[in-house]
Coordinates of C-alpha atoms and ligand atoms in Angstrom, one line a residue:
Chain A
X15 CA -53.0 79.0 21.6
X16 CA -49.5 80.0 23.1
X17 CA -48.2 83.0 21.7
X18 CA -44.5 84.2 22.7
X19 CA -43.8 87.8 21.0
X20 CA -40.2 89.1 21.3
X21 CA -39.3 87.5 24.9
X22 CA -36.0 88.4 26.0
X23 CA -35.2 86.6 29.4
X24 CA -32.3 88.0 30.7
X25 CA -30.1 86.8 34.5
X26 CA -28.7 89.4 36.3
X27 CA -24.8 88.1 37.4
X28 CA -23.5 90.5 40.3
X29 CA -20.3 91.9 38.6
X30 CA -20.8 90.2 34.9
X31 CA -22.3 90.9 32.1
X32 CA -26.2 89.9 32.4
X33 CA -26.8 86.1 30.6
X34 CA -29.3 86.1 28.0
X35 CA -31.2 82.7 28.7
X36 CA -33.8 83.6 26.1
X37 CA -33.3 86.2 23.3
X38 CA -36.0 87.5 20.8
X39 CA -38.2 84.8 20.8
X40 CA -41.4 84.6 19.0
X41 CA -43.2 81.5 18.5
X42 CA -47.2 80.6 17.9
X43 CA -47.9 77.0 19.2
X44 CA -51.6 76.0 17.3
X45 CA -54.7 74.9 20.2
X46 CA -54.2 71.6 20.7
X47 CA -50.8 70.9 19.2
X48 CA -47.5 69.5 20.4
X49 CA -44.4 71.7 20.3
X50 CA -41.5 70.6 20.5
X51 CA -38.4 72.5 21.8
X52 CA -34.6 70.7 21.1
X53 CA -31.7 72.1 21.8
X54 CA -28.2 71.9 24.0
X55 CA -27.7 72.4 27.6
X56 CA -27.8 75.8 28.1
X57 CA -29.5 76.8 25.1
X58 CA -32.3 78.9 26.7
X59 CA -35.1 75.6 26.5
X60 CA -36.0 74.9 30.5
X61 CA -36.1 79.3 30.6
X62 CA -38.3 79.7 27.4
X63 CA -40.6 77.1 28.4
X64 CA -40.5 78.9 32.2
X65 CA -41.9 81.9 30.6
X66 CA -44.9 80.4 29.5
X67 CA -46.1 80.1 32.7
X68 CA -44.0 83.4 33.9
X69 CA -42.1 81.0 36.4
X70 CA -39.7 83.3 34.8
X71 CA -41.1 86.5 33.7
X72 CA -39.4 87.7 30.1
X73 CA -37.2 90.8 30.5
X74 CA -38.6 92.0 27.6
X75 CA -41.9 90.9 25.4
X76 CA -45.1 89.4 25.6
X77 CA -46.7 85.8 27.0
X78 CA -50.2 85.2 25.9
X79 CA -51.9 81.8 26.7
X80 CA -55.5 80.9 26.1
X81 CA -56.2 84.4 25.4
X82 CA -55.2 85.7 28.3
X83 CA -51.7 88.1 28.1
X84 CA -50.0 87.1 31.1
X85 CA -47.2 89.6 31.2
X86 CA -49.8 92.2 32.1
X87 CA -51.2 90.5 34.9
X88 CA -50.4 91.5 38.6
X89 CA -49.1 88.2 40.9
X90 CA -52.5 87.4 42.0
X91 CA -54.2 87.3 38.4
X92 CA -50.8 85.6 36.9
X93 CA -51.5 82.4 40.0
X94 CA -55.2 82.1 38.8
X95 CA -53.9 81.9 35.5
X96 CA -51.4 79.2 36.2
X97 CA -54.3 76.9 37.2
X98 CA -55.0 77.0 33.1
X99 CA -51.1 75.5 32.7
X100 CA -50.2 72.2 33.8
X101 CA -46.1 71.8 34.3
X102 CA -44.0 68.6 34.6
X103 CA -40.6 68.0 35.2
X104 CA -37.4 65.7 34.6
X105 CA -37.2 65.5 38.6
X106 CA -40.8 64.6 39.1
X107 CA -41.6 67.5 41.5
X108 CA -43.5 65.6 43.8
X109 CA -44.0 66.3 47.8
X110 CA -42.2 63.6 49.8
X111 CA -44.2 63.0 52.5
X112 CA -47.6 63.2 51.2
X113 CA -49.5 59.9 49.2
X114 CA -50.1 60.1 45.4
X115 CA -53.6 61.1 46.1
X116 CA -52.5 63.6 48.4
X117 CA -50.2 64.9 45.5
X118 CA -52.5 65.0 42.9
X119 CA -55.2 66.7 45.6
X120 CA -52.8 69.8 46.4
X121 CA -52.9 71.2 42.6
X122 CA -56.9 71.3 43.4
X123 CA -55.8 72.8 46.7
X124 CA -54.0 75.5 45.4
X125 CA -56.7 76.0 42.7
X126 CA -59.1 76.8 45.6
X127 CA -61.0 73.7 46.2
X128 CA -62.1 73.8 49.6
X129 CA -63.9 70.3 50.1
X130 CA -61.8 67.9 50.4
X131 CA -64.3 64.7 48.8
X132 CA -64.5 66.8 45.7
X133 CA -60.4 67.1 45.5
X134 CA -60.2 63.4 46.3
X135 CA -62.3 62.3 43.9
X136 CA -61.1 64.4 41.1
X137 CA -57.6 63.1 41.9
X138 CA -58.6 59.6 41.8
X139 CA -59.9 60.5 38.5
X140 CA -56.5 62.3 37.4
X141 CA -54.8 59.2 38.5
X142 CA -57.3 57.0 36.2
X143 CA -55.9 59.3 33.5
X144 CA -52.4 57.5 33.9
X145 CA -53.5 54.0 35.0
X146 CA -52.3 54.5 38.6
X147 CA -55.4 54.1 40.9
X148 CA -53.6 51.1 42.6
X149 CA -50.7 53.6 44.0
X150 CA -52.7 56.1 45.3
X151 CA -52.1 55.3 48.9
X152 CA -48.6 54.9 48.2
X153 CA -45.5 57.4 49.2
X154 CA -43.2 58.6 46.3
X155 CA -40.2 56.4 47.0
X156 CA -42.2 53.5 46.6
X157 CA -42.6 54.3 43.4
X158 CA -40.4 53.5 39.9
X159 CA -39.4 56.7 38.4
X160 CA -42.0 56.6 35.2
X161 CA -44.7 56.2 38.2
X162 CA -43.6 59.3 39.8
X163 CA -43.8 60.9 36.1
X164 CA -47.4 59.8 35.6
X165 CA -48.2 60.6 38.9
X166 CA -46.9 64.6 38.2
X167 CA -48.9 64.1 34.9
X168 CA -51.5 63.5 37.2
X169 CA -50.8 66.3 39.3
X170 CA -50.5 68.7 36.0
X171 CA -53.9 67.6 34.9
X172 CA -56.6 67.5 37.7
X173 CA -57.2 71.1 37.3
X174 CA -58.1 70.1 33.3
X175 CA -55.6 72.5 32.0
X176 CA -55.3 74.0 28.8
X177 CA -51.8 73.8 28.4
X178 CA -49.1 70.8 29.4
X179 CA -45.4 72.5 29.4
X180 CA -42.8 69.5 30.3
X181 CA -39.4 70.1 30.8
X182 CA -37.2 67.1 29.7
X183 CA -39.9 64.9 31.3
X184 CA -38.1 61.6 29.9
X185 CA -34.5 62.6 30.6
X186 CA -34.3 60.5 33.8
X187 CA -36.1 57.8 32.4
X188 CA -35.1 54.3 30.6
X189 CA -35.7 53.7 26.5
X190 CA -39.0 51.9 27.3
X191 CA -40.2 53.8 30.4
X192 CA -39.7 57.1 28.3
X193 CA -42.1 55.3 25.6
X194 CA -45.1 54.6 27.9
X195 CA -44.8 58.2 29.1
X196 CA -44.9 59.6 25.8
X197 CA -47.8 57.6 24.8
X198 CA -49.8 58.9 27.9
X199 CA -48.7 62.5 26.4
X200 CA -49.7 61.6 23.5
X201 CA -53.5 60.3 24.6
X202 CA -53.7 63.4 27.0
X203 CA -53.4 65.3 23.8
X204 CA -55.5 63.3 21.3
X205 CA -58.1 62.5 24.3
X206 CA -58.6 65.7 26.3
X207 CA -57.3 68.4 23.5
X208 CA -54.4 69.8 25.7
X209 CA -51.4 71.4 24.2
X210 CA -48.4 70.1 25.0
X211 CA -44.9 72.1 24.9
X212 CA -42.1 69.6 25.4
X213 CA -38.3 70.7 25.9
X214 CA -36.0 68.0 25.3
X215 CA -32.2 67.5 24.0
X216 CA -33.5 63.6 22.2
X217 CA -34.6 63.9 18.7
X218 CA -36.3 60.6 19.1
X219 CA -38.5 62.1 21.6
X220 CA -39.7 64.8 18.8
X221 CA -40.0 62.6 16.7
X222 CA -42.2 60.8 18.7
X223 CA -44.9 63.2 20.2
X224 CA -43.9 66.6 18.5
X225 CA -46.2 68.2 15.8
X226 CA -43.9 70.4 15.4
X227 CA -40.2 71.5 16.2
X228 CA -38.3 74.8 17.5
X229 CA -34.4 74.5 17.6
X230 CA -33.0 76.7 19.8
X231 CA -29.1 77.9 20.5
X232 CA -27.8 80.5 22.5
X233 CA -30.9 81.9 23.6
X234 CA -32.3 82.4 20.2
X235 CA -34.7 79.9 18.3
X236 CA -32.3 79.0 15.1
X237 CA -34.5 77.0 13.3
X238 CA -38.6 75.6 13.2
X239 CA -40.1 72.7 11.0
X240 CA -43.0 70.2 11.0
X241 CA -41.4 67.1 13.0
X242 CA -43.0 64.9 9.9
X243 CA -40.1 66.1 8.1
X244 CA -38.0 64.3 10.0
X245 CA -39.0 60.9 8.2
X246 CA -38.4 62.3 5.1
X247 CA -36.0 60.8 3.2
X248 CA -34.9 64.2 1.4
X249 CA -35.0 66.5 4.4
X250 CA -32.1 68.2 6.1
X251 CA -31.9 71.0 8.7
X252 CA -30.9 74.2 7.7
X253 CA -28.9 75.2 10.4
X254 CA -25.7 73.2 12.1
X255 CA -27.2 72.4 14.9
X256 CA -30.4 70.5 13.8
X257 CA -28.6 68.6 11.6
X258 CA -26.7 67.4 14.1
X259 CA -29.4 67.1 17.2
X260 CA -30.8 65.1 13.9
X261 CA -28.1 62.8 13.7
X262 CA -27.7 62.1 17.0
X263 CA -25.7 59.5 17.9
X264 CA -22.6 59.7 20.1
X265 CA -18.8 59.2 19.3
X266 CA -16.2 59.4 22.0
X267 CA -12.5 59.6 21.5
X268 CA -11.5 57.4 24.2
X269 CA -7.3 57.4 23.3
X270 CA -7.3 53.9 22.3
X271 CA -4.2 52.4 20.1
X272 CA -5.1 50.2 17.1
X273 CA -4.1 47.3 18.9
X274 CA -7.4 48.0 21.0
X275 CA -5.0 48.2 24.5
X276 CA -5.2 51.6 26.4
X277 CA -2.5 54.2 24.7
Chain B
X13 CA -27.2 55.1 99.5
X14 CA -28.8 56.8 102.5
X15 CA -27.6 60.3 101.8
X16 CA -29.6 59.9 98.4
X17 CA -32.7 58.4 100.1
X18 CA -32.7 61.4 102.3
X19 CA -32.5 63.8 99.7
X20 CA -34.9 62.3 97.5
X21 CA -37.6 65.1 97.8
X22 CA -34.8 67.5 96.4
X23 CA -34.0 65.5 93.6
X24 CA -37.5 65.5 92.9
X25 CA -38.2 69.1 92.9
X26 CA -35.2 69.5 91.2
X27 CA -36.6 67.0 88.4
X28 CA -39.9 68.6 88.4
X29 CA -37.9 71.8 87.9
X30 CA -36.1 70.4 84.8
X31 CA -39.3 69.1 83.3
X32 CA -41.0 72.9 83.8
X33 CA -37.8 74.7 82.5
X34 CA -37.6 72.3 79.2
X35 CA -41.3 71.8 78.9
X36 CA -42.0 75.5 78.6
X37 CA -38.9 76.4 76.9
X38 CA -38.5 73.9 74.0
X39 CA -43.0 74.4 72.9
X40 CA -42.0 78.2 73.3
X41 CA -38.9 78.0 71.0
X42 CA -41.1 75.6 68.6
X43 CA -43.4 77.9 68.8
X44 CA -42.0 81.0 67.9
X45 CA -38.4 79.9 66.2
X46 CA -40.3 78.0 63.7
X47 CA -41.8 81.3 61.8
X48 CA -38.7 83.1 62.3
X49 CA -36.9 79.9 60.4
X50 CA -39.3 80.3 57.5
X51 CA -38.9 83.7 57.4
X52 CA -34.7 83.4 56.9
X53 CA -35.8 80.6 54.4
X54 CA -38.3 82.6 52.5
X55 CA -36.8 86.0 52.5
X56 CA -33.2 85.1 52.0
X57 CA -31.3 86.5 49.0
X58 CA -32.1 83.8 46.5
X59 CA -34.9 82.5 47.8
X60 CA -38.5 82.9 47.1
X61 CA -39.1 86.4 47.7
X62 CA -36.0 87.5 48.4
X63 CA -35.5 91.1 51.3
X64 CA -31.5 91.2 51.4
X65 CA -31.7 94.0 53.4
X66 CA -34.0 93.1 56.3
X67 CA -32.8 89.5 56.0
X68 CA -29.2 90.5 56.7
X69 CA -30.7 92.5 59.9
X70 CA -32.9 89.3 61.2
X71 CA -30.3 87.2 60.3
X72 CA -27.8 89.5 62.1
X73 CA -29.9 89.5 65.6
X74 CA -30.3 85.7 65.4
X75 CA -26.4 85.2 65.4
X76 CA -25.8 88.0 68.0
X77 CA -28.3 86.3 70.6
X78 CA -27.1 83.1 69.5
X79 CA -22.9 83.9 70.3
X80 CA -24.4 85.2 73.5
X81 CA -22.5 82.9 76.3
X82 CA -25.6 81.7 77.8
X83 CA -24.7 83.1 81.4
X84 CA -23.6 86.2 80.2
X85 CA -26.8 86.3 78.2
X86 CA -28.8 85.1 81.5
X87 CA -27.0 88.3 83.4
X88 CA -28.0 90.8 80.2
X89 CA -31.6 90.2 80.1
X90 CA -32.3 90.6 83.8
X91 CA -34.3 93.4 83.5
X92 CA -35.8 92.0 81.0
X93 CA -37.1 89.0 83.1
X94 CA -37.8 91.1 85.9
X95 CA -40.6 93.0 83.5
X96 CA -41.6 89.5 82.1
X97 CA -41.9 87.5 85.3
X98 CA -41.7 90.0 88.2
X99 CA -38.7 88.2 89.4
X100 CA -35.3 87.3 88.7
X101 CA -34.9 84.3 91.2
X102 CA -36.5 80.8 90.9
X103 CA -37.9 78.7 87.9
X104 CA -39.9 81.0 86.1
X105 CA -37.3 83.4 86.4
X106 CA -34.8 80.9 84.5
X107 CA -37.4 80.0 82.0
X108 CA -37.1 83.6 80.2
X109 CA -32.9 83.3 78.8
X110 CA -33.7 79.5 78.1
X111 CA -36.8 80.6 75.7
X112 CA -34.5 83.8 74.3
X113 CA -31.5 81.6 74.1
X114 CA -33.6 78.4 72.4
X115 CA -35.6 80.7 70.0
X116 CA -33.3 81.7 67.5
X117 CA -31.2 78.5 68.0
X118 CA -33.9 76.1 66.9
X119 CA -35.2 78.8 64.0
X120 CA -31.8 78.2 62.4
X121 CA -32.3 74.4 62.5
X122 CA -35.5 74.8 61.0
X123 CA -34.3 77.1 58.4
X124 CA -31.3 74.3 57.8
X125 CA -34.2 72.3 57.6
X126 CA -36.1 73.7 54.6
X127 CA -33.2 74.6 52.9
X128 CA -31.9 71.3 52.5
X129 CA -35.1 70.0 51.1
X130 CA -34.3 71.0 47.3
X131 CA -36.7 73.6 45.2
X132 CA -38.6 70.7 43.3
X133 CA -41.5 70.8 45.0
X134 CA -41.4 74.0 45.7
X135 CA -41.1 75.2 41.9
X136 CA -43.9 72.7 41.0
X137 CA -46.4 74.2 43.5
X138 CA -45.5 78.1 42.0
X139 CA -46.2 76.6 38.5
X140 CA -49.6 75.2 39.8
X141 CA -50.5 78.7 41.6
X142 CA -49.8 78.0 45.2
X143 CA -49.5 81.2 47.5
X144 CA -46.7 81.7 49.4
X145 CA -48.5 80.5 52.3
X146 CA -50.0 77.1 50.8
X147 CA -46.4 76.3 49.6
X148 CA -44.8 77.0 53.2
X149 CA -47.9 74.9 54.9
X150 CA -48.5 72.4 52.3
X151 CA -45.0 71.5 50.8
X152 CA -42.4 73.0 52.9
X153 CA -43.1 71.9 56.4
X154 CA -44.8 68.5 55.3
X155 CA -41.8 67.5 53.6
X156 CA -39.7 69.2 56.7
X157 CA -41.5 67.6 59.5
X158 CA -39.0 65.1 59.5
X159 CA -36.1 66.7 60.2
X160 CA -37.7 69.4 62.2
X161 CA -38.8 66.4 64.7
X162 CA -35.3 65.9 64.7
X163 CA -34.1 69.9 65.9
X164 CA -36.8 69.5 68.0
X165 CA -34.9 66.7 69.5
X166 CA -31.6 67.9 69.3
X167 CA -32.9 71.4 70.9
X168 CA -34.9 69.2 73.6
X169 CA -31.6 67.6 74.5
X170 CA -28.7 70.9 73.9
X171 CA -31.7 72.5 76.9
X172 CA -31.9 70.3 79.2
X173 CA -28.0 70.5 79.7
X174 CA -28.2 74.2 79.5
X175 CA -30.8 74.5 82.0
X176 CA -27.7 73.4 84.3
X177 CA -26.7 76.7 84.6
X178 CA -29.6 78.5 85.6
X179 CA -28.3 77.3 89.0
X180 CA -26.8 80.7 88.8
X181 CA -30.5 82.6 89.3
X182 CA -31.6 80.3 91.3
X183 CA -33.7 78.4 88.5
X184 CA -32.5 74.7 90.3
X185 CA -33.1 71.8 88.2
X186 CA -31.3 68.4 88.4
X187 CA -28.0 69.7 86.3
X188 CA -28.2 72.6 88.9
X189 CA -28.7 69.8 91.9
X190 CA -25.8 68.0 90.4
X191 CA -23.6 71.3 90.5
X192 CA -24.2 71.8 94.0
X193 CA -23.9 68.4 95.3
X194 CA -21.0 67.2 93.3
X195 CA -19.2 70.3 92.6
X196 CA -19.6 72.4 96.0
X197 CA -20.5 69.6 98.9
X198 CA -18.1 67.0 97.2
X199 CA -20.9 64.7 97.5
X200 CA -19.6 62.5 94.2
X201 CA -22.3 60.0 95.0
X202 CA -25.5 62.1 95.1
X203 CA -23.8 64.0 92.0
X204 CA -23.8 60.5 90.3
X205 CA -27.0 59.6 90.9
X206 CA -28.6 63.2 89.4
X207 CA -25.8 62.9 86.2
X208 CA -27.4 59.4 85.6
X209 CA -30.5 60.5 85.9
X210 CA -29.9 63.3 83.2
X211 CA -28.3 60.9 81.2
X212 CA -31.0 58.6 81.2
X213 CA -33.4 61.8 80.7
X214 CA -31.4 62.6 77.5
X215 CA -31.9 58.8 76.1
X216 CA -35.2 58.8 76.5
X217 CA -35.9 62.4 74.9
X218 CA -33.4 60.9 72.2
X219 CA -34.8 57.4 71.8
X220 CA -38.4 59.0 70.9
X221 CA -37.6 61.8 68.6
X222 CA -36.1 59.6 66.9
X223 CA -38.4 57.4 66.5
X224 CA -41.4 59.7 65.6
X225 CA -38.9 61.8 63.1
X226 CA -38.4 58.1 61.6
X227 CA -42.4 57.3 61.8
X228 CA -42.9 60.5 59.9
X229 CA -40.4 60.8 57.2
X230 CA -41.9 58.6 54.3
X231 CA -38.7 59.1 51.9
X232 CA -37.6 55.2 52.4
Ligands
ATP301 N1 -31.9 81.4 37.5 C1 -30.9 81.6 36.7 N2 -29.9 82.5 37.0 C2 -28.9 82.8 36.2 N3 -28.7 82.2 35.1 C3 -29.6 81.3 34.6 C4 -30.7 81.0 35.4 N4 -31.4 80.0 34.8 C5 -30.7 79.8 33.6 N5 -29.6 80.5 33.5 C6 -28.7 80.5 32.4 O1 -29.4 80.7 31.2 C7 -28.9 79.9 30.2 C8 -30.0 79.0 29.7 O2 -30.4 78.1 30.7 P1 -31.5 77.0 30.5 O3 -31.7 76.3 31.8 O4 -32.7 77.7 30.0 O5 -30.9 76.0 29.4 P2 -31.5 74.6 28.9 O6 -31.5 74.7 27.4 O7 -32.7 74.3 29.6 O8 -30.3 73.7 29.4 P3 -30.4 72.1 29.9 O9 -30.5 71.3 28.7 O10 -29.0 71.9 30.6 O11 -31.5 72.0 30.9 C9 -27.7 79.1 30.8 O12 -26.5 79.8 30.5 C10 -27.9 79.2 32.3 O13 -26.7 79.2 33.0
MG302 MG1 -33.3 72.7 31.0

C-alpha cells in the first residue's frame, strides 16, 4: 500500500513567492491496484508522483510505501528503500552508451549485486518480462521509442519491486504503441502483483489501466472516483475539470471565414 | 635541403621534447581535471548536491588560472617549479605551467561535457537508489566518454601549440625550434619544415580522437 498523508511540496523561487507543486494531499492507493493520476500541465502530477519515491521530499507530510514511512528515513535508508519502487518515464531514462542488458543490469547494480552473471541473468529475465530478449545487445538509438519504454519497464522491474510509479509513460508514444505498453502494465500488474501509479493528462489512458482515478489542479487533488465509472452511461464528474479531462477532445479556433479561405 | 639534414638531430630532440611535454601534460590534466570537472558538475547550484558557496570559490580559482596569459603564468609559478622539479630550465621544468595551465582548462570541458548530457538518466538512476558515486561512474561518464575523448583531443591539440612558448624557460620543443629558426636566424626553410611537422602532428592527434570519440559514442 502507498499512503500520502498531508504532503505539501513546495519550490523555493529566489525573490517570489514559493510555488506550491503539491498541496495537502492525502491519498491511499490499495496493494496491488492501479492509480491513476489526470490532470493539466502544471497541476502538481510529475511532483506528487516524485514524492512517492522522495525524488522530491514533501515540505510538509508523510510518504509511507510498503510499510515503510519514508519521510523519516535518513538518505541512506531512503536509497535502500527505493530498490522497493520501480520508476518510468515519458523520456525513457535510459543510459546512452550502454546495451539494453547493460541498462536493465545497472538497477541490480545500484541495488548491490556484486556478481555480474547473477545481474545478467536477472536482466535477461526482466527483458523476457517485455518480450525484448532479441534487443539486448542492442544500443538505445537503435531502438523504436515503445522499445526504449519496455526496456525502462525492464529496468523498473529487475529489482521485483513493489511499486511501478510512471510518469506520462505514453506521452511520447503513437495511439497503438501506447496500447502495447499499457497492456505490458497491465500484465506486470495482474501477473507479478505490482502497484502501479500512473500520471497522465489522456483520459483514455485511465480508462485503460486505472483502477482508480485522482484529478488533480493547482496542487490539490480536486476530485477521486473508480475509473469503471467512466463507462457509465449516467456518470459525470463533480468538479470542472474532470468533466472536461472526461470529454476530451480538442477544438481550435483557427480564424477561418465561412467561405473556408484564411480570414 | 642540407641545412635541414644537418639539423636533423635537433629537430629530433626537439620532437622528442614535444612528445614528453604533451605526453605528461595532457594524462596529467586528464587525470586530475577530470574530478575537478565533476565536482563543478556535481556541486553546482542546481545540480545534484548543490555547495554554492564553495562552488563559487573552485569555480573562481579555475577561471583565474585559466585567464592567466600562459607566459605570465609560466613566469608566476617559478618558484613553484623550482620546489616541484628542482629546476626552472629545460623540459621538465616546462612541464609544470603546461600541467597547471591544462588542468583546469580540460576540467571545464569535462564539466561542459556532463552538463550537456540532460538529467534523464541521471534522475532515473536516483529513483533506482544509485549513490552519488555509481551515478557519476556508471551513468555520467559512460554516457560522457564521448565527448570527453573529444576535450581530450581538443586539449591534446590547444598543448601542443602552447608548448611553443616554453621556449622561453628553455623547455625546447619543435614549436620552440620553429621560433628560433624562423623567427630569430630567419631560417624560413627549416622554420617550414618544423611548422609542417606540427601541422602534420596536430592531424594526426586530430584524425584519431576523432575517430575513437566516434567508435565510442553509440547515440547514432
Ligand atoms: N524543481 C522545480 N522547481 C521549481 N518549480 C517546480 C519544480 N518542479 C515543478 N515545479 C512547479 O510546480 C508546478 C507543478 O509541476 P509538475 O511538474 O508537478 O506538474 P505536472 O502536472 O506534472 O505538469 P506536466 O503535465 O506539464 O508534466 C509547476 O508550476 C511547476 O512549474
Ligand atoms: Mg509532469
Amino acid at each position: 500500500m502507498i499512503s500520502l498523508r498531508n504532503v505539501t511540496t513546495a519550490f523555493a523561487a529566489r525573490g517570489k513567492d514559493p510555488v506550491i507543486a503539491v498541496e495537502d494531499v492525502s491519498l491511499e492507493i490499495p496493494q496491488g491496484s492501479i492509480q491513476g493520476i489526470i490532470g493539466f500541465s502544471g497541476a502538481g502530477k510529475s511532483t506528487l508522483l516524485r514524492n512517492i519515491n522522495l525524488l522530491e521530499r514533501p515540505t510538509v507530510g508523510e510518504v509511507e510505501v510498503a510499510g515503510i514511512e519514508l519521510t523519516s528515513l535518513d538518505d541512506e535508508e531512503l536509497r535502500q528503500a527505493r530498490h522497493q519502487i520501480g520508476m518510468i518515464f515519458q523520456g525513457f531514462n535510459l543510459v546512452n552508451n550502454l546495451t539494453v542488458l547493460q541498462n536493465v543490469e545497472l538497477s541490480l547494480k545500484f541495488a548491490g549485486e556484486r556478481n555480474r552473471s547473477v545481474r545478467q541473468v536477472r536482466a535477461a529475465e526482466a527483458l523476457e518480462i517485455v518480450d525484448i530478449t532479441e534487443k539486448a545487445t542492442s544500443y538505445p538509438a537503435q531502438l523504436s521509442g515503445g522499445q526504449k519504454q519496455r526496456v525502462a519497464i525492464a529496468r523498473a522491474l529487475a529489482t521485483r519491486p513493489e511499486v511501478l510509479l510512471c510518469d506520462e509513460p505514453t506521452s511520447a508514444l503513437d495511439p497503438f504503441t501506447t496500447a502495447t505498453v499499457l497492456q505490458y502494465l497491465a500484465d506486470v500488474n495482474r501477473d507479478l502483483g505490482i502497484t502501479v501509479v500512473i500520471v497522465t493528462h489522456e483520459m483514455e489512458v485511465i480508462k485503460a489501466l486505472a483502477d482508480d482515478v485522482a484529478v488533480m489542479e493547482g496542487g490539490r487533488l480536486v476530485e477521486k472516483f473508480p475509473s469503471a465509472d467512466l463507462h457509465r452511461e449516467d456518470f459525470t464528474p463533480e468538479t470542472s475539470i474532470g468533466r472536461y479531462l472526461m470529454s476530451e477532445g480538442i477544438s481550435v479556433d483557427r480564424g477561418l471565414s465561412a467561405a473556408g479561405g484564411a480570414r | 635541403m642540407e641545412r635541414v639534414v644537418e639539423l636533423l638531430p635537433e629537430l629530433t630532440e626537439a620532437m622528442l621534447q614535444t612528445f614528453a611535454m604533451i605526453g605528461v601534460a595532457i594524462p596529467l590534466a586528464v587525470l586530475l581535471g577530470t574530478p575537478v570537472g565533476i565536482w563543478l558538475f556535481i556541486h553546482a547550484p542546481g545540480g545534484i548536491a548543490p555547495l554554492p558557496k564553495t562552488h563559487a570559490v573552485v569555480s573562481g580559482i579555475v577561471n583565474t588560472i585559466r585567464s592567466f596569459p600562459f607566459l605570465i603564468l609560466l613566469i608566476a609559478i617559478i618558484p613553484f617549479t623550482r620546489l616541484l622539479v628542482g629546476t626552472t630550465v629545460g623540459t621538465a621544468a616546462a612541464i609544470v605551467p603546461l600541467t597547471i595551465n591544462a588542468i583546469p582548462y580540460f576540467a571545464r570541458l569535462v564539466e561542459q561535457n556532463i552538463t550537456q548530457l540532460g538529467t534523464g538518466a541521471v534522475e532515473a538512476s536516483r529513483a533506482m537508489g544509485a549513490t552519488r558515486g555509481q551515478i557519476i561512474r556508471n551513468v555520467l561518464l559512460v554516457d560522457a566518454k564521448p565527448a570527453i575523448i573529444g576535450s581530450i583531443t581538443i586539449t591534446t591539440v590547444s598543448f601542443i601549440s602552447y608548448s611553443a612558448m616554453v621556449g622561453l624557460v628553455g623547455g625546447g620543443g619543435i614549436g620552440d625550434f620553429a621560433i628560433r629558426y624562423g623567427y630569430y636566424r630567419y631560417e624560413t626553410d627549416v622554420m617550414l619544415v618544423a611548422i609542417v611537422l606540427m601541422v602534420l602532428l596536430v592531424t594526426l592527434v586530430q584524425w584519431s580522437g576523432t575517430r575513437v570519440a566516434r567508435l565510442t559514442d553509440k547515440r547514432v
